[in-house]
Structure formats: C-alpha cells, structure tokens
Coordinates of C-alpha atoms in Angstrom, one line a residue:
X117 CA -92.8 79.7 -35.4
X118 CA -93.3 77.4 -32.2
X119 CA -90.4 75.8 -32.4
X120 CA -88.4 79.1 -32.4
X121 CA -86.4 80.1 -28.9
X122 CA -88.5 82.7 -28.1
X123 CA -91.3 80.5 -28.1
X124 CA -90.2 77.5 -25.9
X125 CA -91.7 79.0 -22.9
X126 CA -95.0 79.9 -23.8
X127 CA -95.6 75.8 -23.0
X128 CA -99.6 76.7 -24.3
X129 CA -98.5 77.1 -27.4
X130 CA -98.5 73.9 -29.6
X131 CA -98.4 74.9 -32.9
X132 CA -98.1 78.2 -34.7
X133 CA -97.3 78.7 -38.5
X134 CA -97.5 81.5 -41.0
X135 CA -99.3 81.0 -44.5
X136 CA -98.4 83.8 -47.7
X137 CA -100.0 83.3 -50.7
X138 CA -100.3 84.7 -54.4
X139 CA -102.0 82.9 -57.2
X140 CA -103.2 83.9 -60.4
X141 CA -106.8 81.3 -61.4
X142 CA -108.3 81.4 -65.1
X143 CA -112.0 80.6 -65.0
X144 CA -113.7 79.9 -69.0
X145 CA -117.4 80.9 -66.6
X146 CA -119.2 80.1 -70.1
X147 CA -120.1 77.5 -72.6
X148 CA -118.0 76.7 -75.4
X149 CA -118.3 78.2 -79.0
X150 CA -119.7 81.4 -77.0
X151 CA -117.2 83.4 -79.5
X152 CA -118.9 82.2 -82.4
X153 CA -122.3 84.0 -83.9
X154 CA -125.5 82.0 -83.6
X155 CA -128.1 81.4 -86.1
X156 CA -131.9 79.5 -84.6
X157 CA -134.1 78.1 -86.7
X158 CA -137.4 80.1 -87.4
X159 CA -140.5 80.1 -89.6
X160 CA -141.8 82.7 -91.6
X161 CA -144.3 83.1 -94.6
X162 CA -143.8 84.0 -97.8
X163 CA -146.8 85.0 -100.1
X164 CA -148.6 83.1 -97.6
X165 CA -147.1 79.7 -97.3
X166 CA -144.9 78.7 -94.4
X167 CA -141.5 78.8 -95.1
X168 CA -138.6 77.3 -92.5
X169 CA -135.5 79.7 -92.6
X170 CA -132.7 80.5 -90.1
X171 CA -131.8 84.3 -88.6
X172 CA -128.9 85.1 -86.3
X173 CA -129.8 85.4 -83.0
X174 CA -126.2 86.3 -81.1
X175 CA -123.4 88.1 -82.3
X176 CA -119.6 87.1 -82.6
X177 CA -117.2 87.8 -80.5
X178 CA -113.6 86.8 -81.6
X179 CA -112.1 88.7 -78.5
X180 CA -113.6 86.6 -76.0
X181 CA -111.1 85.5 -73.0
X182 CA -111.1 83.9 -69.7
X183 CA -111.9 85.7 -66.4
X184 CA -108.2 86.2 -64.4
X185 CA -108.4 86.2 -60.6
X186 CA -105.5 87.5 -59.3
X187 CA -105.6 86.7 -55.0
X188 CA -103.1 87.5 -52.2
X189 CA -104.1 86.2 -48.5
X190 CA -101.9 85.6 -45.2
X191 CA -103.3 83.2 -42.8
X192 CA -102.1 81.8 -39.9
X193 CA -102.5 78.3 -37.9
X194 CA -102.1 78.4 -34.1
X195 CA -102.7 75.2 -32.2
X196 CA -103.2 75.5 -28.0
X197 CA -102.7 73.0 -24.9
X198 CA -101.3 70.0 -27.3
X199 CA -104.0 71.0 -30.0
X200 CA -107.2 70.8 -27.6
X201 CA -107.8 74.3 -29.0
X202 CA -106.6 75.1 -33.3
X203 CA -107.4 78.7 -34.8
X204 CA -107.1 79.1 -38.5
X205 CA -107.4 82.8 -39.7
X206 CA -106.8 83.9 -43.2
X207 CA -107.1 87.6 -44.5
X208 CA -107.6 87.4 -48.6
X209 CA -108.1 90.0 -51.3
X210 CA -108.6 88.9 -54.7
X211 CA -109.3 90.8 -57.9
X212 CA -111.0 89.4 -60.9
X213 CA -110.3 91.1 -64.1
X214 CA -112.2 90.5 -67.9
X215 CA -115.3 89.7 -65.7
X216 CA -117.6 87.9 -68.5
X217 CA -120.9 89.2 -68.8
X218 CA -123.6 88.9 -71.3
X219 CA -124.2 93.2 -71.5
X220 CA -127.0 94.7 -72.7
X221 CA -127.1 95.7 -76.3
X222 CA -129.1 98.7 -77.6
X223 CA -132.9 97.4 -78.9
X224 CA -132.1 99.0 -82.5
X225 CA -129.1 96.4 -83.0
X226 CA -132.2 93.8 -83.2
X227 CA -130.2 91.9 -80.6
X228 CA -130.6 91.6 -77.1
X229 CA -126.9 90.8 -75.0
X230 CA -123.4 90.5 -76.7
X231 CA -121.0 88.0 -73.8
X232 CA -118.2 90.5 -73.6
X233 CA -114.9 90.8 -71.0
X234 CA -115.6 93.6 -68.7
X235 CA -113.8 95.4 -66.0
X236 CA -112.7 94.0 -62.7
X237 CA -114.4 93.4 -59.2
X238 CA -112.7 92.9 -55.8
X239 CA -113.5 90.4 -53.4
X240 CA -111.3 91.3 -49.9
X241 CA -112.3 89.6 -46.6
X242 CA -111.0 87.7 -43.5
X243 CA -112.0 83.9 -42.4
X244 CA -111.9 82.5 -38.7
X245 CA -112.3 78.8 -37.7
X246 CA -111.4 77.5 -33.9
X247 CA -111.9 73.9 -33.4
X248 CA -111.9 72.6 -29.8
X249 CA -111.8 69.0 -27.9
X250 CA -114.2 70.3 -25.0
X251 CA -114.2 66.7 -23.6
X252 CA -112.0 63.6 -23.8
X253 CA -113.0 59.8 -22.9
X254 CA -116.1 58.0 -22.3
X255 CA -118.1 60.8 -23.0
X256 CA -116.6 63.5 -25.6
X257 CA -117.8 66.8 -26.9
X258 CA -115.7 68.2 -29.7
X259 CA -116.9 72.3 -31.2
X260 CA -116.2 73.6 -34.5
X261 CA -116.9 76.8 -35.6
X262 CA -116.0 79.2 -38.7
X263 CA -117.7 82.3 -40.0
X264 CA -116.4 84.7 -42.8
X265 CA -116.7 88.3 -43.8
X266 CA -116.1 89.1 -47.4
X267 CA -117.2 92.5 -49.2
X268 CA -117.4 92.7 -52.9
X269 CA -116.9 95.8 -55.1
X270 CA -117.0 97.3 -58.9
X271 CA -113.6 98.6 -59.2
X272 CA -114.1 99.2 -63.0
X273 CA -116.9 99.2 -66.1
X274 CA -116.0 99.9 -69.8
X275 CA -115.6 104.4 -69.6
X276 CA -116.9 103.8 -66.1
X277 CA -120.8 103.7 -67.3
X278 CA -123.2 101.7 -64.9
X279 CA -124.7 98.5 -66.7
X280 CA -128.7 97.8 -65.6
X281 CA -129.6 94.6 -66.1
X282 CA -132.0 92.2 -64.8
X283 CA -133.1 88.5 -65.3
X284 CA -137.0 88.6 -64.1
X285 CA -139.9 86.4 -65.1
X286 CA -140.6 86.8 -68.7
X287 CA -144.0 88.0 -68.6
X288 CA -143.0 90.5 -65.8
X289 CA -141.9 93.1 -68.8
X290 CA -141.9 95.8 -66.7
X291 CA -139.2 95.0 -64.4
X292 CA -137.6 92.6 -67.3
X293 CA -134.0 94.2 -67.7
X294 CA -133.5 96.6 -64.9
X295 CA -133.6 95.2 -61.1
X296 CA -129.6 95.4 -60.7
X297 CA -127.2 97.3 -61.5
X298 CA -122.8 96.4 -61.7
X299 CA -121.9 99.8 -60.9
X300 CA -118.3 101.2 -60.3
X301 CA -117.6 101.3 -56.2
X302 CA -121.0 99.2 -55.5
X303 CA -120.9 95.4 -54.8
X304 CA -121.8 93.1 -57.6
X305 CA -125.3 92.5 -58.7
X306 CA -126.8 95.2 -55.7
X307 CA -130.5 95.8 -56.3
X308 CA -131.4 99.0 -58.2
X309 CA -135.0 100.7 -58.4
X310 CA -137.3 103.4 -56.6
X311 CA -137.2 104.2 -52.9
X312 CA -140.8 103.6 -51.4
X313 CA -142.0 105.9 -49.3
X314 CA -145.4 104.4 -48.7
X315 CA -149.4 105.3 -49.5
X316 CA -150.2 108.9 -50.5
X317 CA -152.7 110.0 -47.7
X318 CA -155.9 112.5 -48.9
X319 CA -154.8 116.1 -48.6
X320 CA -151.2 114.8 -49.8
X321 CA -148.5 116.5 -52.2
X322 CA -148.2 114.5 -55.4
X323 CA -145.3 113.8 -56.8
X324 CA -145.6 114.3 -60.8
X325 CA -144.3 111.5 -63.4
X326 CA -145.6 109.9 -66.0
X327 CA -147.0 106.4 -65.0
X328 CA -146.9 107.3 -61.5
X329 CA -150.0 107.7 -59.4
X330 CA -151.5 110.8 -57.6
X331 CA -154.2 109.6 -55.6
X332 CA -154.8 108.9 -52.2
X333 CA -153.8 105.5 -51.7
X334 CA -151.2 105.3 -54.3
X335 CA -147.9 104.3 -54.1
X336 CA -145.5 107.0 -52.9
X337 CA -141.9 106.8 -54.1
X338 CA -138.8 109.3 -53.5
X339 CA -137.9 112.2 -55.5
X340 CA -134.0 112.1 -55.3
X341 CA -132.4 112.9 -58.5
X342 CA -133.2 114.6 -62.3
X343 CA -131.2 117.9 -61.9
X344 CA -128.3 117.9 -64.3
X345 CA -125.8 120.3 -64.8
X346 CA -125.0 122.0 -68.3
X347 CA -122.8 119.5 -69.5
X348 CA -125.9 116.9 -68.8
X349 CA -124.4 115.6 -65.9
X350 CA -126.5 114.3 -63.1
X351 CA -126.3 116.3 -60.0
X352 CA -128.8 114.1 -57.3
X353 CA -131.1 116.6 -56.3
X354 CA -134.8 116.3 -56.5
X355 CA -136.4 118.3 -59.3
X356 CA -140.4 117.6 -58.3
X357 CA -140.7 114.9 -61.4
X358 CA -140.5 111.4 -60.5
X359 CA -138.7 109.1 -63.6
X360 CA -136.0 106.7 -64.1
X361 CA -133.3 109.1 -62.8
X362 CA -135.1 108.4 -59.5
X363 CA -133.8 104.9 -59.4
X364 CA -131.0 104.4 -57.2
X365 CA -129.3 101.3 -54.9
X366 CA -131.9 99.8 -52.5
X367 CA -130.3 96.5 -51.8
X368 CA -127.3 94.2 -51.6
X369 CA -127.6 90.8 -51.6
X370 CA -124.1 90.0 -50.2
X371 CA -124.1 88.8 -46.9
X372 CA -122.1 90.7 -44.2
X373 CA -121.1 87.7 -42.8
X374 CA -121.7 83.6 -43.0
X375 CA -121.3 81.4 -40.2
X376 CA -121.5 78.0 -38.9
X377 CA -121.8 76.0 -35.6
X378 CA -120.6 72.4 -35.5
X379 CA -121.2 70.3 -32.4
X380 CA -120.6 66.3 -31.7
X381 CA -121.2 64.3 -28.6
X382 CA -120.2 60.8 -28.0
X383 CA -121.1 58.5 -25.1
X384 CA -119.4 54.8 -25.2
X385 CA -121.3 53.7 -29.0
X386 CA -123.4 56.5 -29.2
X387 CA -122.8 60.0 -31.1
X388 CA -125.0 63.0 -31.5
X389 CA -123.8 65.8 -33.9
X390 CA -125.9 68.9 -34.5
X391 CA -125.1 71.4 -36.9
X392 CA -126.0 75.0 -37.2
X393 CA -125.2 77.7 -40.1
X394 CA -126.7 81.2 -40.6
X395 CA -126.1 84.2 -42.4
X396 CA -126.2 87.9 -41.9
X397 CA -127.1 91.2 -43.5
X398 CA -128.0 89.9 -47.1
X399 CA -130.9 91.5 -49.0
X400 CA -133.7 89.4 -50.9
X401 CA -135.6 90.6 -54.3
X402 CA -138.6 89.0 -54.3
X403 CA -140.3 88.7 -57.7
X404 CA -142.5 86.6 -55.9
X405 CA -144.2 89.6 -53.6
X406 CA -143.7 91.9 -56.7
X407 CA -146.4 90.2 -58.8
X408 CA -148.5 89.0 -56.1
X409 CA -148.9 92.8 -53.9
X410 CA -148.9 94.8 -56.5
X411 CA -152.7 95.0 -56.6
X412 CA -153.4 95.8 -60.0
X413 CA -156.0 93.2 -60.6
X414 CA -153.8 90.9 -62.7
X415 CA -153.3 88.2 -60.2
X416 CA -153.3 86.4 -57.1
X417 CA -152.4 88.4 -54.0
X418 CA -151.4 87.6 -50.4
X419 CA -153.2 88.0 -47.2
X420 CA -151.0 91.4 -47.4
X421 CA -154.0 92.7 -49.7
X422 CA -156.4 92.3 -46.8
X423 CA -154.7 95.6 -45.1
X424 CA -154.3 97.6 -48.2
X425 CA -155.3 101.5 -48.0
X426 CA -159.2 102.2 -48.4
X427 CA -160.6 105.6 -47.1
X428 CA -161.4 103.4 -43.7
X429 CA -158.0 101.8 -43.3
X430 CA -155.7 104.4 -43.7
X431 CA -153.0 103.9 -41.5
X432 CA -151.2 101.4 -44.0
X433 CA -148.2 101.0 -45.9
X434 CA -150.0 98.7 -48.3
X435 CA -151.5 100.5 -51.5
X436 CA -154.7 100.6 -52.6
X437 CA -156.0 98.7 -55.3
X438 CA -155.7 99.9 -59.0
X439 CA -155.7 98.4 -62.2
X440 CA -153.2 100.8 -64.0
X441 CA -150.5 100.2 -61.7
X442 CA -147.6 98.9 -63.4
X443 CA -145.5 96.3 -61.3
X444 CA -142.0 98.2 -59.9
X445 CA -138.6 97.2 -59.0
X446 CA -138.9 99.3 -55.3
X447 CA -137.6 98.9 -51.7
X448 CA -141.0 98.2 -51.2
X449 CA -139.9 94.2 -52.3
X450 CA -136.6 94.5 -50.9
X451 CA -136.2 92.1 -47.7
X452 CA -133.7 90.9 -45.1
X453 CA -132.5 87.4 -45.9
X454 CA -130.8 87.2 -42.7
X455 CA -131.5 83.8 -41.2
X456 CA -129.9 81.0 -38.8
X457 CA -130.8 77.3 -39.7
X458 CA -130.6 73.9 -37.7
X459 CA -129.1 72.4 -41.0
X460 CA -128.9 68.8 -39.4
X461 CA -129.3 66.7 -36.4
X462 CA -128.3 63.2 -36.2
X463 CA -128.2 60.3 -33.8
X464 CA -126.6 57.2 -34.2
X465 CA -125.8 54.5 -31.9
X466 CA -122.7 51.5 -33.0
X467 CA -123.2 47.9 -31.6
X468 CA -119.8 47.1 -29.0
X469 CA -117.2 45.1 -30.9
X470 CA -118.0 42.2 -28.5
X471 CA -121.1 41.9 -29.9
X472 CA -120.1 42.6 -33.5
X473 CA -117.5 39.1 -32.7
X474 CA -120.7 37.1 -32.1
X475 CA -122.6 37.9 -35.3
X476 CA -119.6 37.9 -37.4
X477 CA -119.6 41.9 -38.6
X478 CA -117.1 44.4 -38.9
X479 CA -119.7 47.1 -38.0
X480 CA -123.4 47.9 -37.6
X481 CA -124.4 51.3 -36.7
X482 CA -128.0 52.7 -36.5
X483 CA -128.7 56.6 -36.4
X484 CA -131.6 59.1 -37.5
X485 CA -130.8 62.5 -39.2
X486 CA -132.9 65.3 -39.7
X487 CA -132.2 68.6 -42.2
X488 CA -133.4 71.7 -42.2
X489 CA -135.6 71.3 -39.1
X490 CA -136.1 74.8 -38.2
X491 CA -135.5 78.4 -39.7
X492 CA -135.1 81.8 -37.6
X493 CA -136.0 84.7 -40.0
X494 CA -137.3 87.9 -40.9
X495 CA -138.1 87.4 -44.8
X496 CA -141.7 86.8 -45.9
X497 CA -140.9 84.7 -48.6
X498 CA -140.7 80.5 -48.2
X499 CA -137.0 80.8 -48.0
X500 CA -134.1 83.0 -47.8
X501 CA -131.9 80.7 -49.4
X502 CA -133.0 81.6 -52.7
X503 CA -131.3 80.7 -56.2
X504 CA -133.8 81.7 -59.1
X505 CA -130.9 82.5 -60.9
X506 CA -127.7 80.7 -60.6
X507 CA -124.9 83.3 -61.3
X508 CA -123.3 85.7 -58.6
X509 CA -124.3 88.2 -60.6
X510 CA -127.8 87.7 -59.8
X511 CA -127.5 85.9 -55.6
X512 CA -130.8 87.3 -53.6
X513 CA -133.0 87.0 -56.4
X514 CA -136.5 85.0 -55.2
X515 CA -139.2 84.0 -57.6
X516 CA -141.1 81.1 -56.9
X517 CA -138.0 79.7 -55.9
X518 CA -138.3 75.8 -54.2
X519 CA -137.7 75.5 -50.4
X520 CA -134.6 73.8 -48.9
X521 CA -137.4 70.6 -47.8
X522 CA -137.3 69.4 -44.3
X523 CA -136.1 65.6 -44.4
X524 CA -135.9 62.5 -41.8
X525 CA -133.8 59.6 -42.3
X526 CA -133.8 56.0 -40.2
X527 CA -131.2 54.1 -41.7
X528 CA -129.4 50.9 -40.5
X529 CA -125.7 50.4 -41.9
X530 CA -123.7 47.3 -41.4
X531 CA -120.7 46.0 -42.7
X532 CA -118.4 42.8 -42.8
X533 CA -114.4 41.8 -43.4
X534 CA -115.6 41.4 -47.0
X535 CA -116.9 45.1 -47.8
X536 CA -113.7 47.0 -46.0

C-alpha cells in the first residue's frame, strides 16, 4: 500500500502491506492403528497353575478421523524511516473441529477411555512484533520484541455434557480422573475442584459432607451448588451439604499473554545479545504441593507444615494435621505461573580479518552463553514452566516436574576456506 499515491508523502513510511488468510490444516494428533481394538498379554490361573492368556484392553473405533482446523487471520507489515523501525501485527481466529480425545468411559464397560472425535474449540487472538535498528556503525544496538494474546474456548461437547478428566500420579487415586474439566464456553483443560476457603476456627459452622472434616483446624471448602430443580437440573445455590456438585472452575492454565525481549550489541568484533521472555496470567496445578501439604501422615511435607493450625497457631491458612484427610483437587493447590526469565546471555568477541590473514583462517570467534540465569516469580513450585503432561489438554500441570537447568558455555569456534 506504500507505493500507492496517497502514500508518497508520508516519506516515514517505507513499507506497508496487507496479509488475508484462510486455511483449512488436518492434524492425525495420535498414533497409528488407534482405530483398531487392542488385546495385552496377561496371566491368570487356572485350577491353580499359571496360565498366559490375552484380554482386550481398548476398544475399536472405525469412525476415527483427523482433527480439522479451520483459521482466518489479517495481518499487516509496516516498515518506518527506510526500515529502521518494522511492525508485524496479525489478528487470527481458528476453530478446530473433531478434537480427538481419549473420553472417559463408564467403570461398568470394564474399560477405562475410548479415543473419540469430539466437538470443536476456538483459538482467537492477536500477535505484535516491532523490530528496531536503535544504532548503526561501530557500535550497533538492534531491539526485537513480540508478545501474543490468544484466548481458548469449548464451543461444543457431544449433547453439550462437561467431560472431567484428569491425568495425576497413579497412586494419587483420589484426585486420579477429575482435576480438569473441557467444558462448553471454558478454555481447554481449565482446572476443576473445590473452592478453599481455609481452616475451620473453634466455635465455627461446619459445613456437612461425607468425607469432609468438621473440626477446628480442618480444611474449609465452599458450599456453592447441590440445589436442583424438578427436572434434576442444577440450579448453583448452596444447599448446606458439601459434595461433588461443589466442584467448580478454579484455574486456567492459559496464559493471558506471552512475550519476549530480544536485545544485541555490537562494538567493532564484539557482540553481546541478551534475551528475555515471560508469561502472564497462567494458572499452575501442582500435584507436587497436593501430596506433600496435605498433612495426612502419608508422606513428606514442606516447611509449609511448620505453620499449620494447632490450638496455639491459629491464625493460619494451613490445616491441621489428620490422618483421614483424603488428598483434594482445591484452589488451595492452584498457583500463578506468571513468570519473566533471562533465557540467555551471550558474549562473543571475532578476531579482525587482518589477523585472521596471518594465521590463515576464515574465522575464529570466542563467546560465553548462559541460560536460564534468573527467574522472577510468584509460584512455589521449582518451576513454572511445567510439562508433566505433554498435551494442551493437560498445560499447567506440575508434578515433580524437572527444572529448565541453569547452563554456562565457553566455547572457541574457528573455521578455514576448507569448512565454508
């Protein structure tokens, strides 16, 4: 659009161009033969003598299809003062239909998931890059920066029903199958359980429910649902009974926004880049702080269990200890993953070409790097880059989940007519 009459006297403009798109992308998002029934080799005894047999284990599923993202975006490129200064900005919304998804199967079907195609989710955001040449000549500076908002949503379920599901530890059976919920208008994978309201204090009301503790120094948790109407419907007001229909959303692990900050000096043979990301808003589940503050007397706990209620420290949010308490998907475990990160810092310094003439290279260049020097954040856990999981469906999930590591490097490159 620069070149256009209208434009030839805005002289600051460089470059400016318009971007449509549409696209339709198939994604398989599962292993092959997935369609096909499984059988897994077992033993068993018959009239007591072992006896190797084989028993199905997933079920068929001839209907199986890929996942179809359907996206439309507008972007535009704008380039300022002979392209000292480019801005990229794109505005996409994208909708991904026969989502595949191992569902939950009822327990009397002696099977646990069936993969199946299901519904659709929307993915609509807007992207912003600028890159500018601060400096020019013997000593140069050059900026990049980008950050992204994108917000996710459940537009559809089979006959709209939510689908709980969860992938936890495997000897965390309480909390085994239903942490997160895909539910119709919510964003995908967002965190479902009780609301926790804290320690019961002596002289406290009780909330009633089996499983659910009424003592001083007990967990406290929200009564916000269990009326229904005649029809059985749910209409989400408290009925004094604390129980599964208490569960609601208490976390979504999707960022509000991601960012990064890109910046590289130069000074005759020396460079110094230093790059920055971070990310905003996102929730953490930490399995992690589940099974370790609990406090039922099964395992390890945290410092956190140095503070925990007793009738001399009362003003706490931390329970007592009980052996009976069953471990809880709650807000109590929800955290901010927001965080901002020095990703990586290097220095590196290239021998003159005068010099390289003398020893006969093409190029020698020495620099250090360091990653993941420092990390600014709220969330208790080692991390808040999690990945316990590796599926959108379950981002934000932490259980012992290993640390980006800080690293150094010193390395010493060199190169001659030969290698190029």
């Amino acid at each position: 659009m620069h070149k256009e009459k209208f434009m030839q006297k805005i002289k600051s403009i460089s470059n400016f161009k318009w971007r449509l798109g549409y696209g339709l992308t198939g994604n398989q998002a599962i292993s092959p033969y997935q369609t096909l029934a499984r059988f897994s080799s077992v033993y068993t005894f018959v009239n007591g003598a072992s006896v190797n047999a084989v028993r199905p284990t997933t079920i068929a599923n001839e209907e199986l299809k890929w996942e179809t993202t359907t996206q439309q975006n507008i972007g535009v490129d704008i380039g300022l003062f002979k392209n000292r200064i480019t801005i990229t900005a794109d505005y996409y919304n994208s909708i991904t239909s026969d989502l595949l998804f191992n569902a939950p199967l009822p327990q009397y079907s002696g099977y646990t998931t069936q993969i199946k195609n299901i519904g659709k989710i929307e993915n609509k955001g807007f992207e912003f890059a600028v890159n500018s040449k601060n400096l020019t000549g013997n000593f140069g500076w050059n900026t990049d920066f980008n950050i992204s908002f994108n917000r996710n949503k459940v537009l559809e379920l089979p006959s709209g029903a939510d689908i709980i599901y969860a992938f936890a530890p495997g000897h965390m059976v309480g909390v085994g199958g239903s942490a997160q919920i895909l539910r119709v208008g919510e964003p995908v994978g967002s965190f479902f359980g009780w609301i926790y309201d804290g320690v019961y204090q002596a002289g406290a009301t009780f909330i009633p429910g089996g499983g659910f503790e009424q003592a001083a120094g007990g967990e406290s948790f929200r009564d916000i649902s269990g009326k229904k109407d005649a029809d059985g419907v749910q209409l989400f007001q408290p009925d004094g009974i604390l129980n599964n229909d208490d569960r609601t959303v208490i976390g979504n692990p999707n960022p509000d926004f991601i960012w990064g900050f890109n910046n590289e000096f130069t000074f005759r043979n020396f460079d110094l880049n230093c790059f920055i990301q971070g990310s905003q808003g996102n929730d953490v589940l930490s399995y992690t702080l589940l099974e370790l503050e609990t406090l039922s007397g099964i395992n390890n706990i945290t410092t956190e269990g140095l503070n925990r209620w007793t009738s001399t420290n009362t003003n706490t949010n931390i329970p007592r200890g009980f052996a009976g308490r069953p471990q809880r998907v709650s807000s109590r475990f929800i955290f901010d993953g927001s965080y901002i990160r020095v990703k990586n810092i290097a220095l590196g310094y290239s021998l003159p070409d005068e010099t390289l003439k003398k020893i006969k290279l093409q190029k020698v260049r020495l620099y250090v790097s360091a990653q993941n020097i420092f990390t600014a954040t709220k969330y208790r856990g080692y991390d808040p880059e999690v990945n316990y999981r590796n599926s959108n469906l379950n981002a934000g999930v932490d259980y012992a989940s290993y640390p980006n590591a800080k690293s150094y490097t010193c390395l010493l490159y060199t190169s001659d007519a030969a290698d190029e």
